[in-house]
Each structure stands twice: as C-alpha cells, then as structure tokens.
PDB file of C-alpha atoms in Angstrom:
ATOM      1  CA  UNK A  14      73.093 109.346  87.057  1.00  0.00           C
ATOM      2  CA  UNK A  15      77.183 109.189  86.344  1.00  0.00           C
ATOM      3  CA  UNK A  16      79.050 107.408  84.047  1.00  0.00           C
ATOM      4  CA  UNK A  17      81.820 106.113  86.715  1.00  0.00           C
ATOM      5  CA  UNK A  18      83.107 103.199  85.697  1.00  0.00           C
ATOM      6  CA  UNK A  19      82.910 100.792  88.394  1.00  0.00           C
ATOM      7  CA  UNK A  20      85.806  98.010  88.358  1.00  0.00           C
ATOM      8  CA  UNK A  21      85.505  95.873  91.700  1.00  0.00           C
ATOM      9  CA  UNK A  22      83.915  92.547  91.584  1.00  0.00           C
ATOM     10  CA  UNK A  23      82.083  91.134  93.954  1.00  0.00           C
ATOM     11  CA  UNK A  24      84.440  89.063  95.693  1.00  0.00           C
ATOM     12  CA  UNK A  25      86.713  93.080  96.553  1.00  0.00           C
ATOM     13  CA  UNK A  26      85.809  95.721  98.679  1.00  0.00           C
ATOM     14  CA  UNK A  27      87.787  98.107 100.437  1.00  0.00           C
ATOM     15  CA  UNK A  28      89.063  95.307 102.935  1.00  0.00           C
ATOM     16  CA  UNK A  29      91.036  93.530 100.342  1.00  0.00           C
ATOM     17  CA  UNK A  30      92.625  96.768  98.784  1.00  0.00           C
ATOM     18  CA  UNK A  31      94.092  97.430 102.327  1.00  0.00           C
ATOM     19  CA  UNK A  32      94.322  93.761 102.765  1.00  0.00           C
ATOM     20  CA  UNK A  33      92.398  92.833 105.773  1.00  0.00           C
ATOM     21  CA  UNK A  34      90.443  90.326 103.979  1.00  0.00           C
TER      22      UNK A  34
ATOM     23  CA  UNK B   5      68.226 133.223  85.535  1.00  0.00           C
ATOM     24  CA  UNK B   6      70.616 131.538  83.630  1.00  0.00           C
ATOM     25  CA  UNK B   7      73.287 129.342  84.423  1.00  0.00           C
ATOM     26  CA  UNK B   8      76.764 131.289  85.256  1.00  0.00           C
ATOM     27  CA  UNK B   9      80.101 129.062  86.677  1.00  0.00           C
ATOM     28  CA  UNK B  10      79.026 130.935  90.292  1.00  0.00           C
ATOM     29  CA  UNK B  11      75.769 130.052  90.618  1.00  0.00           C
ATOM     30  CA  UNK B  12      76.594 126.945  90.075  1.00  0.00           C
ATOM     31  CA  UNK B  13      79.048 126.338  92.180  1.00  0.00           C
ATOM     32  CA  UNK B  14      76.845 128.222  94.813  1.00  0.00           C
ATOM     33  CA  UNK B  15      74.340 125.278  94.149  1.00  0.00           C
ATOM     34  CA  UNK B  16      76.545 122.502  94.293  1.00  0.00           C
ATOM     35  CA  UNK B  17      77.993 124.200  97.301  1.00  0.00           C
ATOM     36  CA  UNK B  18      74.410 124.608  99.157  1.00  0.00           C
ATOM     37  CA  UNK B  19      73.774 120.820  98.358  1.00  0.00           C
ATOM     38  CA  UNK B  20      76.831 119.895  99.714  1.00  0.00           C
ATOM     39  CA  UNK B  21      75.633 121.801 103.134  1.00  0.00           C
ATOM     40  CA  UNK B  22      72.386 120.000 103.528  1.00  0.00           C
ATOM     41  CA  UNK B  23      73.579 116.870 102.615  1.00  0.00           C
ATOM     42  CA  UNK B  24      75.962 117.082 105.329  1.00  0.00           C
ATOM     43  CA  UNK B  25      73.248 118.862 107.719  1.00  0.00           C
ATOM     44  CA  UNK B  26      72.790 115.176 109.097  1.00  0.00           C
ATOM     45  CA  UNK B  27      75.944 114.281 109.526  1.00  0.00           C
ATOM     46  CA  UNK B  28      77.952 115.104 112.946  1.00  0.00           C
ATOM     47  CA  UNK B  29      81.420 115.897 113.377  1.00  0.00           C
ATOM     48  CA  UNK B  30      81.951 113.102 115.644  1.00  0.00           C
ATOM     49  CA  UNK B  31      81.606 109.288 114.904  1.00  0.00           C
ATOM     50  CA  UNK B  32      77.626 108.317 115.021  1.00  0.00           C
ATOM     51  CA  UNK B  33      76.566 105.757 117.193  1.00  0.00           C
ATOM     52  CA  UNK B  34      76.402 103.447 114.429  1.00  0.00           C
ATOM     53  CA  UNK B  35      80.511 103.642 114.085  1.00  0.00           C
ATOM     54  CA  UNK B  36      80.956 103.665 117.325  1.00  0.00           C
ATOM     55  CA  UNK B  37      79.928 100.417 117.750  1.00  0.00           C
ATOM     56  CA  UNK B  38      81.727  99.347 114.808  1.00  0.00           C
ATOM     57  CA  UNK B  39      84.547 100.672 117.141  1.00  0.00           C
ATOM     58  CA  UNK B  40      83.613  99.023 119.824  1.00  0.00           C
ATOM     59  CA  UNK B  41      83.045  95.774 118.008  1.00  0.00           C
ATOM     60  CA  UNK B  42      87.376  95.355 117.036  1.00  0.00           C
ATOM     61  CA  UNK B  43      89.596  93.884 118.958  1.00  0.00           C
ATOM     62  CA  UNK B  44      91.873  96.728 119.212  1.00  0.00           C
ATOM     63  CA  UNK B  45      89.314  99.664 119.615  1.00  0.00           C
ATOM     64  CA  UNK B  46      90.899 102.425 117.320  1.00  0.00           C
ATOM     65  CA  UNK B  47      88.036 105.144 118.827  1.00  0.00           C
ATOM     66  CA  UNK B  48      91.012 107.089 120.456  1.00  0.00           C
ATOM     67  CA  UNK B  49      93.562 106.724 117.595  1.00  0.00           C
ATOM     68  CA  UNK B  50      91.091 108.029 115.020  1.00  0.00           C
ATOM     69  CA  UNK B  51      90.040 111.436 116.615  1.00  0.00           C
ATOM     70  CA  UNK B  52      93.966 111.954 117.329  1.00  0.00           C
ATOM     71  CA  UNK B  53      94.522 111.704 113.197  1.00  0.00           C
ATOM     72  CA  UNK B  54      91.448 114.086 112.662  1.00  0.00           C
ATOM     73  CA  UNK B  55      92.193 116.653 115.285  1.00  0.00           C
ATOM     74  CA  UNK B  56      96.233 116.382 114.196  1.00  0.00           C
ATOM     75  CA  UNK B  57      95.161 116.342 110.302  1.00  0.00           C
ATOM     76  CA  UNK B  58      92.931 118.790 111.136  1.00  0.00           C
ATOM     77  CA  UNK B  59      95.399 121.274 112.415  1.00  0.00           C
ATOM     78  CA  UNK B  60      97.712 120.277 109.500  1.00  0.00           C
ATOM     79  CA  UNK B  61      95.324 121.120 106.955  1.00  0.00           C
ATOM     80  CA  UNK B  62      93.788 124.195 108.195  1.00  0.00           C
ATOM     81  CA  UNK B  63      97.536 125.571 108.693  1.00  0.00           C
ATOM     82  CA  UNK B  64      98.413 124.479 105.184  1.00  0.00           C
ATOM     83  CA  UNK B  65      95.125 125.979 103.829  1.00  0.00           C
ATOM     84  CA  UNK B  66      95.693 129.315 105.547  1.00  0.00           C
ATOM     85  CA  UNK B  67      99.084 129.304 104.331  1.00  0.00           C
ATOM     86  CA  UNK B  68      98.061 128.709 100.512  1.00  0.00           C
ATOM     87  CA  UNK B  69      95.070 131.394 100.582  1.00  0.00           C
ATOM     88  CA  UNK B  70      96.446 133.890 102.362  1.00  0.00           C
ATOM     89  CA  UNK B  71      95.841 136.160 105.744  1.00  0.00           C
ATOM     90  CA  UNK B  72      92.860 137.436 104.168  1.00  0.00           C
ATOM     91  CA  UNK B  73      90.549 133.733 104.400  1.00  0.00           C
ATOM     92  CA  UNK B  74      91.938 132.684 107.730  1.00  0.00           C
ATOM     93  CA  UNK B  75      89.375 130.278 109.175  1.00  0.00           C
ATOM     94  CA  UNK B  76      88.466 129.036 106.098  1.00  0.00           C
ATOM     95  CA  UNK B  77      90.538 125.772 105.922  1.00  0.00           C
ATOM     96  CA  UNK B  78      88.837 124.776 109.376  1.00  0.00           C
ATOM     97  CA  UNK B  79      85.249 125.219 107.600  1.00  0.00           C
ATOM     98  CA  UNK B  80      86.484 122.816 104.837  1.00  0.00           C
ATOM     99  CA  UNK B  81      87.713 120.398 106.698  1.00  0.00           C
ATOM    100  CA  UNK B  82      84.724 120.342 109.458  1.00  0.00           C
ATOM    101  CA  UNK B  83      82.769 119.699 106.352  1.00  0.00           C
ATOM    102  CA  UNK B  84      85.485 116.897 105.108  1.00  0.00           C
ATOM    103  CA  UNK B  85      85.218 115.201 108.337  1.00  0.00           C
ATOM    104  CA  UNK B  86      81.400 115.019 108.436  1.00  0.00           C
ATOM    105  CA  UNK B  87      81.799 113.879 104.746  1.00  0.00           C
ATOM    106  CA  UNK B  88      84.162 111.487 106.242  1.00  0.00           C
ATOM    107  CA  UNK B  89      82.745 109.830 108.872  1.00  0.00           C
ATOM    108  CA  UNK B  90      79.561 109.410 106.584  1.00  0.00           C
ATOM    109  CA  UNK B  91      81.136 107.722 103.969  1.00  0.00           C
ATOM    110  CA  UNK B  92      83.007 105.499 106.432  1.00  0.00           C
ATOM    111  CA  UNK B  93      79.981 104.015 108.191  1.00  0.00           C
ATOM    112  CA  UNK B  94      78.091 103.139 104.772  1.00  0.00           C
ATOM    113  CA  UNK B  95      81.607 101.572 103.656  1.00  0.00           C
ATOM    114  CA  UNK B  96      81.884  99.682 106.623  1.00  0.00           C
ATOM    115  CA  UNK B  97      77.790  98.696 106.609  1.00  0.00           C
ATOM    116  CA  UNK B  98      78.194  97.868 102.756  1.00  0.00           C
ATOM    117  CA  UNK B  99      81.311  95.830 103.773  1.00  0.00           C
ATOM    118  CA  UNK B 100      79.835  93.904 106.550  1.00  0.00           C
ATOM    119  CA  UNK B 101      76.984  92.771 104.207  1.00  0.00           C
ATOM    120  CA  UNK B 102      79.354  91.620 102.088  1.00  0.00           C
ATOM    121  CA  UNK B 103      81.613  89.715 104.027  1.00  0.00           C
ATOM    122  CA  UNK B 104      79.224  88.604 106.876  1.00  0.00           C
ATOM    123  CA  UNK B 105      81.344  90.330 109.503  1.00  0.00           C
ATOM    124  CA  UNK B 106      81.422  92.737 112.102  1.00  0.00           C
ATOM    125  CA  UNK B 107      85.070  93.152 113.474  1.00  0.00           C
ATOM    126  CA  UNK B 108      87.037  95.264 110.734  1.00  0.00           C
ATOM    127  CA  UNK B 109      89.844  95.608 113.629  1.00  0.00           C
ATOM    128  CA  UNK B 110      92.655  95.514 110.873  1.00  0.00           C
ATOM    129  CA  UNK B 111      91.137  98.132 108.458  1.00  0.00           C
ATOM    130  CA  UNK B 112      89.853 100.145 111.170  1.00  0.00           C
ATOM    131  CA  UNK B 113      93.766 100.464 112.817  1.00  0.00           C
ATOM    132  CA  UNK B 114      95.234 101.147 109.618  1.00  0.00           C
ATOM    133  CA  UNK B 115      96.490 105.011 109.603  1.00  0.00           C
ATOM    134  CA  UNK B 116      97.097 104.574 105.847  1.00  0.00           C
ATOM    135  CA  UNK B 117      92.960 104.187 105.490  1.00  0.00           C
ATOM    136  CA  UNK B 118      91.776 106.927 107.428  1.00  0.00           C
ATOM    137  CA  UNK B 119      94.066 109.281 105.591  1.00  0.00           C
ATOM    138  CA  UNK B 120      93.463 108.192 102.089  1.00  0.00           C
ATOM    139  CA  UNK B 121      89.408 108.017 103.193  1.00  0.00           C
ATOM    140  CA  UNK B 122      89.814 111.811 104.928  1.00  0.00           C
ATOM    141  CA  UNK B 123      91.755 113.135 101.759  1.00  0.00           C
ATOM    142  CA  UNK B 124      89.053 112.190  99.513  1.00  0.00           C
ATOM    143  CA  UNK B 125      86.475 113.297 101.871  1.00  0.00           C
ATOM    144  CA  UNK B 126      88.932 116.957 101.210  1.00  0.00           C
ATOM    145  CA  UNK B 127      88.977 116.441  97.615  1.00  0.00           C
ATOM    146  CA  UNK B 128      84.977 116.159  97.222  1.00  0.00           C
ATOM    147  CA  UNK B 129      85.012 119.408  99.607  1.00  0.00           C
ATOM    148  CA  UNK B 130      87.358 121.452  97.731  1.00  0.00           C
ATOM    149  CA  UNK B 131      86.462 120.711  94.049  1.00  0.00           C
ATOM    150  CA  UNK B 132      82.443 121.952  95.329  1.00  0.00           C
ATOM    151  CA  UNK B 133      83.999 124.857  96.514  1.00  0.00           C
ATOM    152  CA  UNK B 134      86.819 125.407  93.570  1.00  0.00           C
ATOM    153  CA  UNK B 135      85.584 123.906  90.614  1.00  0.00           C
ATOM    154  CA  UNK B 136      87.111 121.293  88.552  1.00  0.00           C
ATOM    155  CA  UNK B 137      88.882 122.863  85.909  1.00  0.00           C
ATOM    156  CA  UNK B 138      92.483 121.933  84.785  1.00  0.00           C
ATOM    157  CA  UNK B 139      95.040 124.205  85.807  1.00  0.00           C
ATOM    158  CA  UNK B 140      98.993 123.346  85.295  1.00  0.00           C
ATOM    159  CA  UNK B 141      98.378 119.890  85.352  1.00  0.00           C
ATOM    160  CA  UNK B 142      96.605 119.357  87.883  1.00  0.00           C
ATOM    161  CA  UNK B 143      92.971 121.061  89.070  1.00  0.00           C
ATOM    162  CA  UNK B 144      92.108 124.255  89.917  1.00  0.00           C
ATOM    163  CA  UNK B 145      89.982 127.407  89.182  1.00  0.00           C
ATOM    164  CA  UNK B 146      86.315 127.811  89.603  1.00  0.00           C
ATOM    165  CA  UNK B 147      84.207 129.820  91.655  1.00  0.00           C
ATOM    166  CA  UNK B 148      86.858 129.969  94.407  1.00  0.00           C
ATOM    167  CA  UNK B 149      89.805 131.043  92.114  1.00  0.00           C
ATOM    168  CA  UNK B 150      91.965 132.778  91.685  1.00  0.00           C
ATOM    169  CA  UNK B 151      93.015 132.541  95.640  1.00  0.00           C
ATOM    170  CA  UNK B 152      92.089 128.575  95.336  1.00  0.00           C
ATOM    171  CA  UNK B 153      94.432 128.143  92.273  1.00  0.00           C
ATOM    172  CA  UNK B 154      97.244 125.756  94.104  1.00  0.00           C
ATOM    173  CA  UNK B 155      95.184 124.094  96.144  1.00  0.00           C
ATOM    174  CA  UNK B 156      93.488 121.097  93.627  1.00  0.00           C
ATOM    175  CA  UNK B 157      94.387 117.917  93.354  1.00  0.00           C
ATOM    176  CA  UNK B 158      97.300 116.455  94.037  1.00  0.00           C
ATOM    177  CA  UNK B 159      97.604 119.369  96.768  1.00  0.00           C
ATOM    178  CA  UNK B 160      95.959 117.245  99.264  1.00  0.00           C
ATOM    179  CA  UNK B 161      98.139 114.369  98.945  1.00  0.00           C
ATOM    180  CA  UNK B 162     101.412 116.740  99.808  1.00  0.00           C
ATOM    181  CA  UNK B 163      99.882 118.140 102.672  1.00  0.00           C
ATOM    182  CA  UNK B 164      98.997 114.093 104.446  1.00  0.00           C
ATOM    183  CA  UNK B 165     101.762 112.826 102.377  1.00  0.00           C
ATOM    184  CA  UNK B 166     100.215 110.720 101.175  1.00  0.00           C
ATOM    185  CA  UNK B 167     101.220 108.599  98.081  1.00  0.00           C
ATOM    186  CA  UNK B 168      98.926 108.737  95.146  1.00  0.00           C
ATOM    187  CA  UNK B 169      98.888 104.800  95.124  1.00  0.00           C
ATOM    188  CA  UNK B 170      97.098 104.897  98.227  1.00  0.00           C
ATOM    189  CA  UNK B 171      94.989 107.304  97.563  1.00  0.00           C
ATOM    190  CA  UNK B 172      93.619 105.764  94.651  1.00  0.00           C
ATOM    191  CA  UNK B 173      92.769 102.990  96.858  1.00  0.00           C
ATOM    192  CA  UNK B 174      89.870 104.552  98.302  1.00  0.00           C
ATOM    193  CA  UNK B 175      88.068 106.635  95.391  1.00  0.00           C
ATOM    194  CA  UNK B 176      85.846 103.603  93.908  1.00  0.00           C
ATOM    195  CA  UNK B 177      84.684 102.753  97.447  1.00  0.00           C
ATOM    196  CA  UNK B 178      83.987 106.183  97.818  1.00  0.00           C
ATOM    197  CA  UNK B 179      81.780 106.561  95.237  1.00  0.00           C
ATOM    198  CA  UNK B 180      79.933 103.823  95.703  1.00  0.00           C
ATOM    199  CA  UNK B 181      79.172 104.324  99.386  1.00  0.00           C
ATOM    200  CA  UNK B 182      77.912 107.805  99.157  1.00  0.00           C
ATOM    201  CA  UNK B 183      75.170 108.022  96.181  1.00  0.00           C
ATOM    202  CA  UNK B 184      74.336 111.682  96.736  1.00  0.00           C
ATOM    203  CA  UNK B 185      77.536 112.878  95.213  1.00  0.00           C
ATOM    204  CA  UNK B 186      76.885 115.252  92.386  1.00  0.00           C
ATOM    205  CA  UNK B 187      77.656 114.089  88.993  1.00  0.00           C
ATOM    206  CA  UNK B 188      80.696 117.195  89.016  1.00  0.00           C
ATOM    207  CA  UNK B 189      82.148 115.776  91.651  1.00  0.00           C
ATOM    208  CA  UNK B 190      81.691 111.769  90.512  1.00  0.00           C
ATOM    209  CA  UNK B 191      83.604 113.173  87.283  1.00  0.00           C
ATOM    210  CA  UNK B 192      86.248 115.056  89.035  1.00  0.00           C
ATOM    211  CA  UNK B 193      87.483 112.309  91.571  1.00  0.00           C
ATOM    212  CA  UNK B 194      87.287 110.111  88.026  1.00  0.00           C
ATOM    213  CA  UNK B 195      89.912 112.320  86.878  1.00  0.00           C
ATOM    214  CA  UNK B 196      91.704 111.975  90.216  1.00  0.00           C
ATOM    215  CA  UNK B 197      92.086 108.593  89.225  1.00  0.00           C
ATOM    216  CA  UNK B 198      93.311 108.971  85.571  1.00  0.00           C
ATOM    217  CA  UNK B 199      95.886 111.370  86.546  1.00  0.00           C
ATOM    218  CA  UNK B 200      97.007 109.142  89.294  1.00  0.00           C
ATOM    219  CA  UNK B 201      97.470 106.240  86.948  1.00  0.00           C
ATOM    220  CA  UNK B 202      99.044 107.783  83.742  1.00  0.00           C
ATOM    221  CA  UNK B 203     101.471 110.348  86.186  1.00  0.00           C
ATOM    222  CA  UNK B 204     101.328 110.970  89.883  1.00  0.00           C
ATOM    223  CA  UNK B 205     101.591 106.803  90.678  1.00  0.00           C
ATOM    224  CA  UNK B 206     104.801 106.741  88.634  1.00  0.00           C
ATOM    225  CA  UNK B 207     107.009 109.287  90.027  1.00  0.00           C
ATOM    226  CA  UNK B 208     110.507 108.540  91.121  1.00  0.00           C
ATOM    227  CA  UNK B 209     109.167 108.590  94.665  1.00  0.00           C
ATOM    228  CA  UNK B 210     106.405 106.517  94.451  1.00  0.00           C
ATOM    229  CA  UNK B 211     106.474 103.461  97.088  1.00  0.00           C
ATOM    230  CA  UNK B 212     104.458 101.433  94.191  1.00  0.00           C
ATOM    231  CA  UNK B 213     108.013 100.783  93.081  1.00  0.00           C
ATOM    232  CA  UNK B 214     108.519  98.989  95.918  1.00  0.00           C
ATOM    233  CA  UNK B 215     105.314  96.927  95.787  1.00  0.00           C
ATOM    234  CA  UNK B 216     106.241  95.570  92.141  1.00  0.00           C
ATOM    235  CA  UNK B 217     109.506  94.681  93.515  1.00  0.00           C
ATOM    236  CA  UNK B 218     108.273  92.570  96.190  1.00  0.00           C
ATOM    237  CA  UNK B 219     105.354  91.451  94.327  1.00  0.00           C
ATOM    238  CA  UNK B 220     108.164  90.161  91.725  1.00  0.00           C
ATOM    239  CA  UNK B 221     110.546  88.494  94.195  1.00  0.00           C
ATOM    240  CA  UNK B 222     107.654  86.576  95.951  1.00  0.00           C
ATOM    241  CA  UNK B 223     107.199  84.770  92.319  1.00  0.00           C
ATOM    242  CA  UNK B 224     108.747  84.128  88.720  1.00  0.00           C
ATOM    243  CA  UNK B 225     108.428  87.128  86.056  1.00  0.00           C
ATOM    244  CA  UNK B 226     110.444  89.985  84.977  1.00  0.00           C
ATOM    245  CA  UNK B 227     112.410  92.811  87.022  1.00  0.00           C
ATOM    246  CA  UNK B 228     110.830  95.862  87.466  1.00  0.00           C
ATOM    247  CA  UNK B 229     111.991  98.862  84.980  1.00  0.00           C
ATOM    248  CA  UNK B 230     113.542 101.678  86.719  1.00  0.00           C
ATOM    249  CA  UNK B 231     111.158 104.743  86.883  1.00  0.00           C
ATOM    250  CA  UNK B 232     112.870 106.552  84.282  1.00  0.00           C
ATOM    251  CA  UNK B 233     111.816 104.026  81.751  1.00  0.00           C
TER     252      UNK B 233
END
C-alpha cells in the first residue's frame, strides 16, 4: 500500500548490515 | 466529518494503540528463546539498554516539552519499546528463514543494533504523535506542535548518540518486518533516509569517514576526500 523502495536482495538482511553473517 | 490535520493524527494515533495492544513491554516468549538459543545470552544486557535508554529519553523528552507534559516521554517510549520488541522478533523470524539459523548471538550482543532498532521504534512513535512536516531542516509540527517542534528527526539520534550511518542501517528492515505501519509513517522514515544520505551521514563527525578509510586501505582505489569537500 506504500511506495518504499525496497533495495536489499535476497542474499542481505539485517545480519549482514551489522555483519554477523 | 471531514478530514482536519487532528483528527488525523488522532486516527493514526488510535491505530498505533491497538496495534500495539498485543504487544508486551517485555520480550515475548518467542524472543526469549531466541535469547536463550545464543551463545552469549544477551536477555540481561538488553533490558539494562531499555531501562537506561529509557530513563535517558524520558529525561530528554521532559526536558524538550516542558514541566507542563511530564510523564509523557515515558508513554512514548513504553509504546517504542512494545513497537520494538515486535519488530525485533519478526526481524529475527524473517531472518532465520532466510538464513536457516537460529543462534543470532553476534547481532543479538551488538549495543549498536538495539539502539539503532529502539530509535526507529521512537521515530515511528513520535512522527504518529507529531506529524511529519518539515520544520528547520529537519521534522516537526503536527498535531503535537508547537511544544513537539524540536523533537523530530534527527532529535532521536542526539539523545542515543547515535550516528546517522547506523541508524540508517535499520530503517529498510524495519519496514519490511512490521507491515501494519501506516503509509504516513512508511513515507516519513523514507525521508529519514534521504536526509540521512544527502546531509546528516556526511557531517564532519560522522564515523562513516572512518569506514571509507579503512574500507580504502584494505584494497586499491582512491583516498577519501576530506568532509569539507
């Protein structure tokens, strides 16, 4: 219902932004 | 009746409330065994940071408002926790589908996390409560101005200093882990972001400096430009 442009793939979550992959 | 700015923020405020009705103000049982599940348990280290945040905001929040809304900063941020904790199991759920795993030990231990995760949990608060008008460059106004006027975003960052880099960090996640956010509020930590990247990231101060620095040294490529440039 929002225009958000979403920019993660699939392969990043929030682990890898505070690097704990 | 028709539409006016008050009713609604009223609404969006009310929604906010039952959407939260579910939600405790202590970890569910669900996170707890998310918890329980790392190998350094951070159960004890995470309701230190919300009861010392806590008192840090509602101080700071008293402070901005003035005598006449004391208690008011604790209501906020009882509803930012709940908020918070919500949005933290459905990241964690979301991210153990993903990666096939159940021990988020490192993520769960990192201070730098909770606060950015907490401060946006804030952010969605506040901006129901205040609106999302600009306002001197950053946000402010609404249905809780004029006494709300210094307290939208980057405010929250100052009070956890926290660094807008960080911050960031957490606001896609965010979004995608708690569908019932309002449209408003969708667009509002959107802007978050844009004013992050084309200002608050790039400040003199800002430890992303640092990170292109290092990032540089580890391989070939140019130096960094100072922040001036």
């Amino acid at each position: 219902s929002h225009d958000y442009h979403f920019g993660l793939e699939d392969n990043e979550g929030i682990s890898e932004l505070f690097d704990c992959d | 009746p028709p539409q006016t700015p008050v009713r609604a923020a009223m609404s969006s405020i009310q929604q906010l409330r039952v959407d939260l009705t579910s939600s405790g103000d202590q970890p569910s049982a669900v996170l707890a065994v998310y918890f329980k599940n790392c190998t350094l348990d951070p159960t004890g280290e995470i309701l230190q940071r919300v009861e010392r945040l806590g008192q840090l905001f509602s101080q700071m929040f008293d402070q901005a408002v003035g005598l006449r809304c004391v208690g008011l900063g604790k209501q906020r941020f009882t509803l930012g926790v709940r908020l918070y904790y919500r949005v933290m199991e459905a990241m964690l759920k979301s991210e153990e589908k993903r990666l096939s795993v159940q021990n988020f030990s490192k993520l769960l231990n990192d201070s730098t996390f909770h606060t950015s995760l907490l401060a946006c949990a804030l952010e969605v608060v506040m901006a129901t409560y205040g609106g999302t008008s600009f306002k001197n460059g950053g946000y402010s106004g609404g249905a809780g101005a004029p006494a709300e006027t210094d307290l939208g975003f980057p405010w929250i960052l100052d009070v956890f200093r926290l660094a807008a880099f960080d911050f960031y960090k957490v606001i896609e996640s965010f979004i995608k882990a708690e569908p019932t956010l309002s449209k408003d509020n969708v667009k509002h930590l959107e802007r978050c972001e844009h004013l992050t990247m084309e200002t608050i990231a790039w400040r003199g101060d800002s430890p992303l400096f640092e990170l292109l620095r290092l990032t540089h040294e580890e391989g070939p490529g140019e130096q960094v430009e100072p922040p001036s440039t």
